[in-house]
Coordinates of C-alpha atoms and ligand atoms in Angstrom, one line a residue:
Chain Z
X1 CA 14.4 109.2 105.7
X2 CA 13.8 111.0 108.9
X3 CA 10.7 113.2 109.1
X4 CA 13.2 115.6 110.3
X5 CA 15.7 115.7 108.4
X6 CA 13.2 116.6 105.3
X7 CA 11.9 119.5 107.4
X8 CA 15.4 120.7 108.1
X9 CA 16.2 120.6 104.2
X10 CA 13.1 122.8 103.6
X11 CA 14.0 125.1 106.3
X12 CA 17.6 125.9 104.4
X13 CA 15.4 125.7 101.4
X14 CA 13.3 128.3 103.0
X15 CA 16.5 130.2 104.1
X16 CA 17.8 130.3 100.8
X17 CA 14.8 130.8 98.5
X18 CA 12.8 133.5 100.6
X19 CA 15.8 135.2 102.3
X20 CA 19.3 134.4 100.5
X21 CA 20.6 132.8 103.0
X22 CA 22.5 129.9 101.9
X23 CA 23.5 127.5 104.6
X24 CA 23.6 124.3 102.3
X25 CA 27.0 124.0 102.8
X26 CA 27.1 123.8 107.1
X27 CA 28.1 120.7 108.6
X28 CA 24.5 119.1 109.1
X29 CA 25.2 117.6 112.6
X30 CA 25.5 121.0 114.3
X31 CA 23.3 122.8 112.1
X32 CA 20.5 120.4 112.7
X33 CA 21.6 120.9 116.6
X34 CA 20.8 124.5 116.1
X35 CA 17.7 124.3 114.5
X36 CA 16.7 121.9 117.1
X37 CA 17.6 124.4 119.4
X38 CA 15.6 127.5 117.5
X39 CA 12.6 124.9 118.2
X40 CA 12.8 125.2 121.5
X41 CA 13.8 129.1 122.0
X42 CA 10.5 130.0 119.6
X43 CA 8.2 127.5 121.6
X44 CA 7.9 126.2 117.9
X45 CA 6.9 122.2 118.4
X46 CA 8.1 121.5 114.7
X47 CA 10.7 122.3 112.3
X48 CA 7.8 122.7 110.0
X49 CA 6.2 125.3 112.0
X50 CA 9.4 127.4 112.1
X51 CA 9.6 126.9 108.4
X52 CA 6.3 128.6 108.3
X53 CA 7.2 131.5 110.6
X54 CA 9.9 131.8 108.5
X55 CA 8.4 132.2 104.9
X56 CA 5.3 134.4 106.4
X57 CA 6.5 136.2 109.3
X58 CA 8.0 139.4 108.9
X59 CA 11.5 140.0 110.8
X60 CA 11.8 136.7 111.7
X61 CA 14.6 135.8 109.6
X62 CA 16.7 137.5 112.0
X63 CA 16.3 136.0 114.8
X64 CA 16.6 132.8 113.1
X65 CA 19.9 134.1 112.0
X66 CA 20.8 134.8 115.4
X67 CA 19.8 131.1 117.1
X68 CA 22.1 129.8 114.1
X69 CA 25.4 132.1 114.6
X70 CA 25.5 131.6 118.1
X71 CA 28.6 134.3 118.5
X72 CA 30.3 132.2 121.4
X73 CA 33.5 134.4 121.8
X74 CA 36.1 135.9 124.5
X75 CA 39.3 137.7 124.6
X76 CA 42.7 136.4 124.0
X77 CA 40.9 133.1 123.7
X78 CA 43.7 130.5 123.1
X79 CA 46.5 132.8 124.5
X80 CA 49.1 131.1 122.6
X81 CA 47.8 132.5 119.0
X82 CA 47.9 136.1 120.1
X83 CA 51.3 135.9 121.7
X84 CA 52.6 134.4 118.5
X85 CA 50.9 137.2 116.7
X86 CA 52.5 139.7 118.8
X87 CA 56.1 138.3 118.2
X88 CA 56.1 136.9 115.0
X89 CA 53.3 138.6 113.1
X90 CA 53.3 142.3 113.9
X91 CA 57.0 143.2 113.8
X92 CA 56.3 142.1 109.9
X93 CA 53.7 143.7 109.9
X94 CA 55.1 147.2 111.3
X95 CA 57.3 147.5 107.9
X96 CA 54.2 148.4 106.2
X97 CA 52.9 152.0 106.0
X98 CA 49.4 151.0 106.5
X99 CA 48.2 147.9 107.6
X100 CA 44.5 145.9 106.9
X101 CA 43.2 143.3 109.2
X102 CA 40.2 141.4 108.4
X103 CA 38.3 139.8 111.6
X104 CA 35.9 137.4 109.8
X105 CA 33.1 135.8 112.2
X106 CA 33.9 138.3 114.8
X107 CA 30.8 137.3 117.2
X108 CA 30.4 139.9 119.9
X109 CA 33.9 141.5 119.3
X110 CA 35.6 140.3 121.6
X111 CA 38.6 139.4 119.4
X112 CA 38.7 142.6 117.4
X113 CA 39.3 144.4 121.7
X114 CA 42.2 141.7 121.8
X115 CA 43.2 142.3 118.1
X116 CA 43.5 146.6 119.0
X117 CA 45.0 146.1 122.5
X118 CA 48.0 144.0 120.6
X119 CA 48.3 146.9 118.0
X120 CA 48.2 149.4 120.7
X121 CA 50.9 147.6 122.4
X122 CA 52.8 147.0 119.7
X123 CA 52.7 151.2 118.6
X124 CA 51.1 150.2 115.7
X125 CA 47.0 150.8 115.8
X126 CA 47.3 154.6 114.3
X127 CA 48.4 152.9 111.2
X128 CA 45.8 150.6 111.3
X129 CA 42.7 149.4 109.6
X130 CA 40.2 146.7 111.5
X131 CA 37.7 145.6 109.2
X132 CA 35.1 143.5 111.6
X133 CA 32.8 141.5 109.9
X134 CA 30.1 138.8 110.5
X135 CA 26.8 137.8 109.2
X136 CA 24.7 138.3 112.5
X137 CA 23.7 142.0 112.8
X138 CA 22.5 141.7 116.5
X139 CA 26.4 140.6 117.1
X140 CA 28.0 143.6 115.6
X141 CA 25.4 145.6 117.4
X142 CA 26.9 143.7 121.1
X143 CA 30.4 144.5 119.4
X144 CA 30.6 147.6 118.7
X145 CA 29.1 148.2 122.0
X146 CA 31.9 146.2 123.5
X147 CA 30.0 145.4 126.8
X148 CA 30.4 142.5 128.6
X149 CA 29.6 140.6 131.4
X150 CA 32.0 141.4 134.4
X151 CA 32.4 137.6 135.7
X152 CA 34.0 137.1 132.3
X153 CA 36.4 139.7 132.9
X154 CA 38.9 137.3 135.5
X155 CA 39.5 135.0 132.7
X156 CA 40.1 137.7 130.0
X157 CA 42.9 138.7 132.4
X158 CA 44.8 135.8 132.8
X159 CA 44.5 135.2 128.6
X160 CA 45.4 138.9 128.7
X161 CA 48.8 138.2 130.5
X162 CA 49.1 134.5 128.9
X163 CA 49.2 135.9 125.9
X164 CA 51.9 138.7 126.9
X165 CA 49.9 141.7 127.8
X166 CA 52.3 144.8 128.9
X167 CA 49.7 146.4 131.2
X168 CA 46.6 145.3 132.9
X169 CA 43.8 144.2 131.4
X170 CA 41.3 146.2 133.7
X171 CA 43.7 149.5 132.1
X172 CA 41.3 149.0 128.8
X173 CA 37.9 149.0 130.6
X174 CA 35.6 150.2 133.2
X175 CA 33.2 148.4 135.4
X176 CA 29.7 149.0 136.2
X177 CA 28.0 146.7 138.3
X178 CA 27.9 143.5 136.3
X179 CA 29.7 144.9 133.5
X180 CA 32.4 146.3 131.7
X181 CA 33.0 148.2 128.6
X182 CA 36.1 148.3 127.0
X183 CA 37.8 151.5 126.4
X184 CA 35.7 153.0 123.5
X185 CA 39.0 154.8 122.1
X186 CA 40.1 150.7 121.1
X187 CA 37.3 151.3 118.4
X188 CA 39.0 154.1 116.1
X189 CA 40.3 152.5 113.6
X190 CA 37.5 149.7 113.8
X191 CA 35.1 149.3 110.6
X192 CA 32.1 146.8 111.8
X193 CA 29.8 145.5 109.0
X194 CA 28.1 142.5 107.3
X195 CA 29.3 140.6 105.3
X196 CA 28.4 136.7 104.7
X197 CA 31.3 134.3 103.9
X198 CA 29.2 132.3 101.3
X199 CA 27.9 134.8 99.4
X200 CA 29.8 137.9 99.3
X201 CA 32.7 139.0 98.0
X202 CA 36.5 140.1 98.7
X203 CA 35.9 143.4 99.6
X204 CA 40.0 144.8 100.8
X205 CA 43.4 144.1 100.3
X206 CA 44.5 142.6 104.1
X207 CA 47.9 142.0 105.6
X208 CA 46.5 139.8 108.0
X209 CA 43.0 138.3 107.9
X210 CA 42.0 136.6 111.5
X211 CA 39.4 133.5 111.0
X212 CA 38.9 131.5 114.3
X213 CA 36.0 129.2 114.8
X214 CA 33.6 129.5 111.8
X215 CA 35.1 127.1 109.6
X216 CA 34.7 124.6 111.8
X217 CA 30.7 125.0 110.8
X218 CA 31.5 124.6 106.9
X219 CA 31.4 121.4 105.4
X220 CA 34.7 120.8 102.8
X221 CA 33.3 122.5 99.6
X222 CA 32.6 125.6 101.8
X223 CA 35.3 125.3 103.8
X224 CA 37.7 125.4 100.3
X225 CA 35.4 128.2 99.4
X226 CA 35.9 130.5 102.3
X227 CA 40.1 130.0 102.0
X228 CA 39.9 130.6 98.3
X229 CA 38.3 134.0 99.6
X230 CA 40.9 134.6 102.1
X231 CA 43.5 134.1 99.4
X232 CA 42.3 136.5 97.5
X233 CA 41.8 139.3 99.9
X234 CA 45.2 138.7 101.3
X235 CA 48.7 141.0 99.8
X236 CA 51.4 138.9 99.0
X237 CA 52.9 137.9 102.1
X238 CA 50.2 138.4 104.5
X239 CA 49.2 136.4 107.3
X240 CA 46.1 133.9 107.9
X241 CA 45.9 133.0 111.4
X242 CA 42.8 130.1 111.8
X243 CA 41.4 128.5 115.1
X244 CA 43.5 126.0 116.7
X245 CA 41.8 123.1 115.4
X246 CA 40.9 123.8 112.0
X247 CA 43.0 122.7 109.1
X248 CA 43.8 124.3 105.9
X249 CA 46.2 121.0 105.0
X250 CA 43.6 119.5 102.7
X251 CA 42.6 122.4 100.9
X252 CA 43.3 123.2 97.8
X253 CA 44.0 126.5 99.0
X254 CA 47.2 125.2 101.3
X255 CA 49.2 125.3 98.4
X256 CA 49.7 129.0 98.8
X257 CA 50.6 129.3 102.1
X258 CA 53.5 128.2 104.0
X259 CA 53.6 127.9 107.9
X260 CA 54.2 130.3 110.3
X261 CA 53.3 128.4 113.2
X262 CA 51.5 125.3 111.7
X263 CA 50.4 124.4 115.8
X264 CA 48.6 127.5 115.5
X265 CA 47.6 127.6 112.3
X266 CA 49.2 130.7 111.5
X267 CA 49.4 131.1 107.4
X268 CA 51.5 133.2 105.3
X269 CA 50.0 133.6 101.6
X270 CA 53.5 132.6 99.5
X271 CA 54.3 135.2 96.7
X272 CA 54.6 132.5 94.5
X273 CA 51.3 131.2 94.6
X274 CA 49.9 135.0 93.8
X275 CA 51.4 135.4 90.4
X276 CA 49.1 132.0 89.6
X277 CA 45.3 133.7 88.3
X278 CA 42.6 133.6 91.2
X279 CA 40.3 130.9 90.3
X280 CA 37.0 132.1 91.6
Chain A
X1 CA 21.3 90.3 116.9
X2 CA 22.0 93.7 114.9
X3 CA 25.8 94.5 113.7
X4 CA 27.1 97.1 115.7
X5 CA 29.5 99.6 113.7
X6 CA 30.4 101.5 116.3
X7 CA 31.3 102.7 120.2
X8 CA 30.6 105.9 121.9
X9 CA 31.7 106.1 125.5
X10 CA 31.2 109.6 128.0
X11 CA 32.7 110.2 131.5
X12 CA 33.4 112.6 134.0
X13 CA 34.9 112.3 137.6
X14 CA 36.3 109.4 137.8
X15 CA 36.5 108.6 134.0
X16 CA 40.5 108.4 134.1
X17 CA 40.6 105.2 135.8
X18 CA 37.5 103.9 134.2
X19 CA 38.4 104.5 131.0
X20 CA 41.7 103.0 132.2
X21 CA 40.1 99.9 133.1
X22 CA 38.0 99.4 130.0
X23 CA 40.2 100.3 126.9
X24 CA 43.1 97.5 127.8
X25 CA 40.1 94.9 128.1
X26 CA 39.1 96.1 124.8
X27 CA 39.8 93.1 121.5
X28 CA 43.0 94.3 119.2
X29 CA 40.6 93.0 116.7
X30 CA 37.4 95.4 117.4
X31 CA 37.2 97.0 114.1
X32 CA 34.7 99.6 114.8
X33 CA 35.3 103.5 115.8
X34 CA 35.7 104.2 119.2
X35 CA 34.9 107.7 120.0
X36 CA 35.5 109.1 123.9
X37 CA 33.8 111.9 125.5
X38 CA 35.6 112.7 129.0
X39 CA 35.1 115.9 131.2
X40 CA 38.8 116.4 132.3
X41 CA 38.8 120.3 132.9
X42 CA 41.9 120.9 131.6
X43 CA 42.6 123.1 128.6
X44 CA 44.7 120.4 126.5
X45 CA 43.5 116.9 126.0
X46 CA 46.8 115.2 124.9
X47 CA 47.6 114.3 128.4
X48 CA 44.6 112.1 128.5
X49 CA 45.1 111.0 125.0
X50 CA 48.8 110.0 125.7
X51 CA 47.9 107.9 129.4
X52 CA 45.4 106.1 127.3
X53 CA 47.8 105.2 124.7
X54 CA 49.9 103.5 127.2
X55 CA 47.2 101.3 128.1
X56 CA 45.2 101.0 125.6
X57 CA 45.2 97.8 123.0
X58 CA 43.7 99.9 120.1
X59 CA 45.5 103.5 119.4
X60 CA 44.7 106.3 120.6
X61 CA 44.0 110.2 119.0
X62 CA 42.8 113.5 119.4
X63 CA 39.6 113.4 117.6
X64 CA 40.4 116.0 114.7
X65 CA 37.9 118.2 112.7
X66 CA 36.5 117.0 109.7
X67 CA 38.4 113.8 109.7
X68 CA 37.0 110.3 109.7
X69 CA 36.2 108.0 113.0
X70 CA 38.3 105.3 111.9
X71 CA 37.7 102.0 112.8
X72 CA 39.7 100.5 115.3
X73 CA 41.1 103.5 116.5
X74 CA 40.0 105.2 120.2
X75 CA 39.3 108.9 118.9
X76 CA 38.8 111.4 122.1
X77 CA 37.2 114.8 122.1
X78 CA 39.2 117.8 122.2
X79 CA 38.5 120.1 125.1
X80 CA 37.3 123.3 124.5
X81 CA 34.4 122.1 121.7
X82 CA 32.0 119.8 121.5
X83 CA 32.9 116.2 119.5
X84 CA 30.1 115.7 116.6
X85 CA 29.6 112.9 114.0
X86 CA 28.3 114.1 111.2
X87 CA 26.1 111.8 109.1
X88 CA 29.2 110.7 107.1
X89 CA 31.0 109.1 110.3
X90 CA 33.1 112.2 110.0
X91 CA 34.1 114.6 112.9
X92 CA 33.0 117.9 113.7
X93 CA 33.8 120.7 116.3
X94 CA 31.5 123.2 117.7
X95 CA 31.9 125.9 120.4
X96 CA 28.5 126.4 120.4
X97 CA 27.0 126.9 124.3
X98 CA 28.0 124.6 126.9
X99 CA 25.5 121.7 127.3
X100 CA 24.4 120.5 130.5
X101 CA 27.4 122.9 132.1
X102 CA 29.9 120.7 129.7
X103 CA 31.8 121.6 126.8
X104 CA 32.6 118.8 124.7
X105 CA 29.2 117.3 126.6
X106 CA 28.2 113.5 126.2
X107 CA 24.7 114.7 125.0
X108 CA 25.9 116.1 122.0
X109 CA 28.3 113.0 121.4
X110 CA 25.7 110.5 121.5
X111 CA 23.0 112.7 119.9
X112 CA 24.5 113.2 116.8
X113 CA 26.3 110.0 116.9
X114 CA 23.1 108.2 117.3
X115 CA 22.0 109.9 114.1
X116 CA 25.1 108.8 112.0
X117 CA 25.3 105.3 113.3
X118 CA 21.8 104.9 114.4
X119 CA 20.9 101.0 115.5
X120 CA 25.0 100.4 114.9
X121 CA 25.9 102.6 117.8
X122 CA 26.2 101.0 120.9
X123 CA 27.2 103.6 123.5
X124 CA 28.4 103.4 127.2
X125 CA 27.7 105.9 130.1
X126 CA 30.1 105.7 133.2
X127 CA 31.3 107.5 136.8
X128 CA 30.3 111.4 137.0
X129 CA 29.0 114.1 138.7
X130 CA 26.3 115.1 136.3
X131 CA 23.9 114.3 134.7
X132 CA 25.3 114.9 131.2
X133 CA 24.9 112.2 128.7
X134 CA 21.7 111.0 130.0
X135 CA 19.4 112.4 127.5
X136 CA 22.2 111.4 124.7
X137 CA 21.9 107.8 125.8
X138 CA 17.9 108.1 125.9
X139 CA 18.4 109.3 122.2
X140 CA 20.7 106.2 121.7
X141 CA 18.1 104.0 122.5
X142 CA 15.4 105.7 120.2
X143 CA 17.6 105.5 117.1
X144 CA 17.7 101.5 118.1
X145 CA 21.1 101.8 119.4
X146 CA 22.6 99.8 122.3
X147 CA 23.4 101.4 125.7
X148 CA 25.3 100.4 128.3
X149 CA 25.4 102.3 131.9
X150 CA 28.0 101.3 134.4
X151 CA 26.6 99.8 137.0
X152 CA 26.4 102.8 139.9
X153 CA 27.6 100.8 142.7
X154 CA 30.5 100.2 141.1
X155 CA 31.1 103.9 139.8
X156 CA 33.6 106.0 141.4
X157 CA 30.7 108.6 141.5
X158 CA 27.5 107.3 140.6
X159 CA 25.3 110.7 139.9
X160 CA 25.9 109.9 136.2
X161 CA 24.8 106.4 135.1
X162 CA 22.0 107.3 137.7
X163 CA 21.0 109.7 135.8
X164 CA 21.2 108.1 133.0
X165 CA 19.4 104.7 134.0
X166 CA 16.5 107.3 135.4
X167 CA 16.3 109.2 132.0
X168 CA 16.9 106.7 129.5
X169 CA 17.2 103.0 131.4
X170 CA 20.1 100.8 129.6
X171 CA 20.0 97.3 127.3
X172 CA 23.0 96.5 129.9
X173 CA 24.1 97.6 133.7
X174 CA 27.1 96.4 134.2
X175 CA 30.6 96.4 136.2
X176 CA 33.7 97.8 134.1
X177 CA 35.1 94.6 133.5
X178 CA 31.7 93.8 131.9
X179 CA 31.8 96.6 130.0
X180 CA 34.7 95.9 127.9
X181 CA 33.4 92.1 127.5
X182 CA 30.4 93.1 126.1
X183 CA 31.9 95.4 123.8
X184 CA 33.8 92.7 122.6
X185 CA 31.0 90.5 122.2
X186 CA 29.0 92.9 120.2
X187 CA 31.3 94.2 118.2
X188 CA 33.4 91.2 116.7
X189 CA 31.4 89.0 114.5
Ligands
SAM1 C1 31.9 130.7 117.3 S1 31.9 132.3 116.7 C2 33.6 132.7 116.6 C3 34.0 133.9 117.3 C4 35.4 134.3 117.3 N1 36.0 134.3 116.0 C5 36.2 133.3 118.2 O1 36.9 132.4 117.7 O2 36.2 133.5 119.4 C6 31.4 132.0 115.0 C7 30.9 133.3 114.3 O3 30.9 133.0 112.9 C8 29.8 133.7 112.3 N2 29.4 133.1 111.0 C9 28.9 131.9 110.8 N3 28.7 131.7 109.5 C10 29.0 132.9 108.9 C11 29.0 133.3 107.6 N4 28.5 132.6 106.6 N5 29.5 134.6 107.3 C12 29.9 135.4 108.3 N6 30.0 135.0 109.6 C13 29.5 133.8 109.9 C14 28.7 133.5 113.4 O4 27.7 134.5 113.3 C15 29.5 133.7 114.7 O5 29.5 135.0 115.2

């Protein structure tokens, strides 16, 4: 076996025995990229000397926890989603006195600004609840902050009109030098905290629970995990919308949801499937 | 000589008409995975995919999460994320940093590529404007791998196979024609 690959086992060994991190379950190929890459960003040489840092050094852990997340986000990314979220999930969604959304893996927040600017839009945010989660406290730190760089900004517009924004996008932020912040009263109804997809537990009843990008990371098992979760925390009837790519098809967990737009993997947990007990 | 089990291929400017040049000259009866890497810029890859299918003697798909690189099959890399092969010949998607400026980048093809298929991998760099690729062909070559670099003369734009000659040299340097013959000699016993 690869000298390498050994030391990358006892680093999640390390992960999971000293700190409780468990990241057994990640696709190897990219996390063995990102430890790689945690090499270089601590000057480390070895896998092994980062595996010592880790189990002796105090407060490393997080920024090993931060070299792994890598929150690599932006607003109205894939502008299709949140203009079929706009017409086909909201105006469901608007019959509900009060209404939950979980944003799991919500990076720097860029996606929870997108997620309040639709609700806003749609006359909906006072009724609404934005849990934002994610297992990389510096990120909820940069998201709840919601400053960004201003070259970014061009782009966020045309998603913000692609995905069929009433205003303009520079109406929900202002600019200083080489950055914005987004309007700060977008944040009201926003709840930002950790919370770790492999380990902890459903924690709200959501109409709508948002999940882009982070399953791709998870290997099957964790992958059939994390839906299972998202089952559970879901009302009957409420929405699942994944990242474009990801696939929910061979899960055990697709048998309680039925499309709402299976291009963009947007789920809607059956009511059938929620009479059934919730395996755990 | 070794089995090779499977292709990996990267490309940038110019890779349309390369990779339009090489896939038709490619056996119907190469039963190992093909797996494509080509910057195209544009935000949806099923153009490419669907051009290539036209030509192509194998078929030709989206390269989809989690699913396995079939063999016989040309699988391309979505744009938007980087294409991985995890150590069970299965896809993965990251949209982890850009690489080299790219995003899918030929690095993190071959890297992890050359992990899963190690010596079976023979992979082939072509036309481009960067240097991405280079280091993934170097690690290629370390894993025992084969790699091929278009021969830069004949490249549309020759930064890339430069590059990687300089970084990694190449078992072959070859003309596109070549290419797809000695794909076909490796890979069908
Ligand atoms: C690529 S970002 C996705 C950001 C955003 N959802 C999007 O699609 O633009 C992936 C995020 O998932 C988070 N993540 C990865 N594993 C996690 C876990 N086990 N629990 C919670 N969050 C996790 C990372 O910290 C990172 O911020």
């Amino acid at each position: 076996m690869d000298v390498e690959d050994i030391e990358i086992e006892l680093f999640v060994r390390a992960m999971q025995r000293r700190h409780g991190y468990d990241f057994s379950n990640y696709a190897p190929a990219s996390l063995k990229r990102r430890v790689q890459q945690l090499v270089r960003t601590h000057d480390a040489g070895t896998i092994s000397e980062l595996n010592r840092r880790l189990l002796h050094e105090e407060g490393f852990v997080t920024r090993i926890i931060e070299g792994l997340s890598v929150p690599v986000s932006e607003m109205f990314r894939d502008p299709p989603v949140f203009r079929a979220l706009r017409d086909k999930v909201l105006p469901i969604l608007a019959s509900y006195p009060e209404i939950n959304i979980w944003q799991a893996g919500c990076a720097h927040g860029q996606e929870v600004y997108s997620l309040a600017i639709l609700l806003e839009e749609a006359g909906l945010y006072d009724r609404a609840r934005i849990y934002a989660t994610d297992f990389n406290d510096a990120a909820l730190h940069v998201a709840a902050e919601g400053i960004y760089a201003t070259r970014d900004a061009r782009d966020w517009s045309r998603n913000y009109i692609e995905a069929g924004g009433l205003k303009s996008f520079s109406d929900y932020y202002s600019a200083r030098y080489d950055f914005i912040k987004l309007d700060q009263r977008l944040r009201r109804n926003v709840t930002f905290f950790n919370h770790n997809l492999v380990t902890d537990e459903v924690f709200c009843e959501a109409h709508l629970i948002l999940c882009r990008n982070v399953l791709i990371y998870f290997n099957n098992s964790l992958q059939d995990h994390t839906l299972a979760l998202f089952r559970d925390s879901l009302v009957r009837g409420g929405f699942l919308c994944l990242g474009t790519r990801e696939n929910i098809d061979f899960s055990p967990a697709a048998a309680c949801f039925s499309d709402v737009d299976a291009p963009l993997r947007i789920y809607q947990a059956s009511s059938a499937s929620m009479a059934r007990p919730l395996a755990r | 000589m070794t089995a090779r089990t499977a292709i990996a291929m990267g490309c940038s400017a110019g890779g349309l008409a390369a990779l339009q040049r090489v896939l038709p000259a490619l056996d119907r009866r190469l039963a190992v995975p093909v797996v494509i890497c080509c910057h195209t810029g544009s935000a949806d890859v099923s153009l490419l995919v669907e051009i290539l299918a036209r030509v192509s003697a194998l078929p030709v798909v989206e390269a989809a999460e989690r699913a396995p690189a079939d063999p016989g099959v040309v699988h391309v890399a979505p744009s938007g994320y980087h294409l991985l092969v995890e150590p069970n010949a299965h896809f993965s998607l990251s949209v982890d940093a850009r690489v080299t400026y790219a995003r899918p980048s030929i690095d993190v093809l071959f890297e992890t590529a050359a992990d899963a298929w190690q010596g079976g991998l023979v992979a082939v760099l072509m036309t481009g404007a960067n240097s991405d690729g280079a280091t993934g062909l170097k690690a290629v070559r370390h894993a025992g791998g084969y790699a091929i670099v278009q021969d830069p003369a004949s490249a549309e734009s020759d930064v890339m196979p430069r590059a990687g000659l300089d970084i990694a040299g190449a078992d072959a340097c070859l003309s596109l024609d070549h290419i797809a013959q000695r794909l076909n000699e490796l890979c069908i016993p």
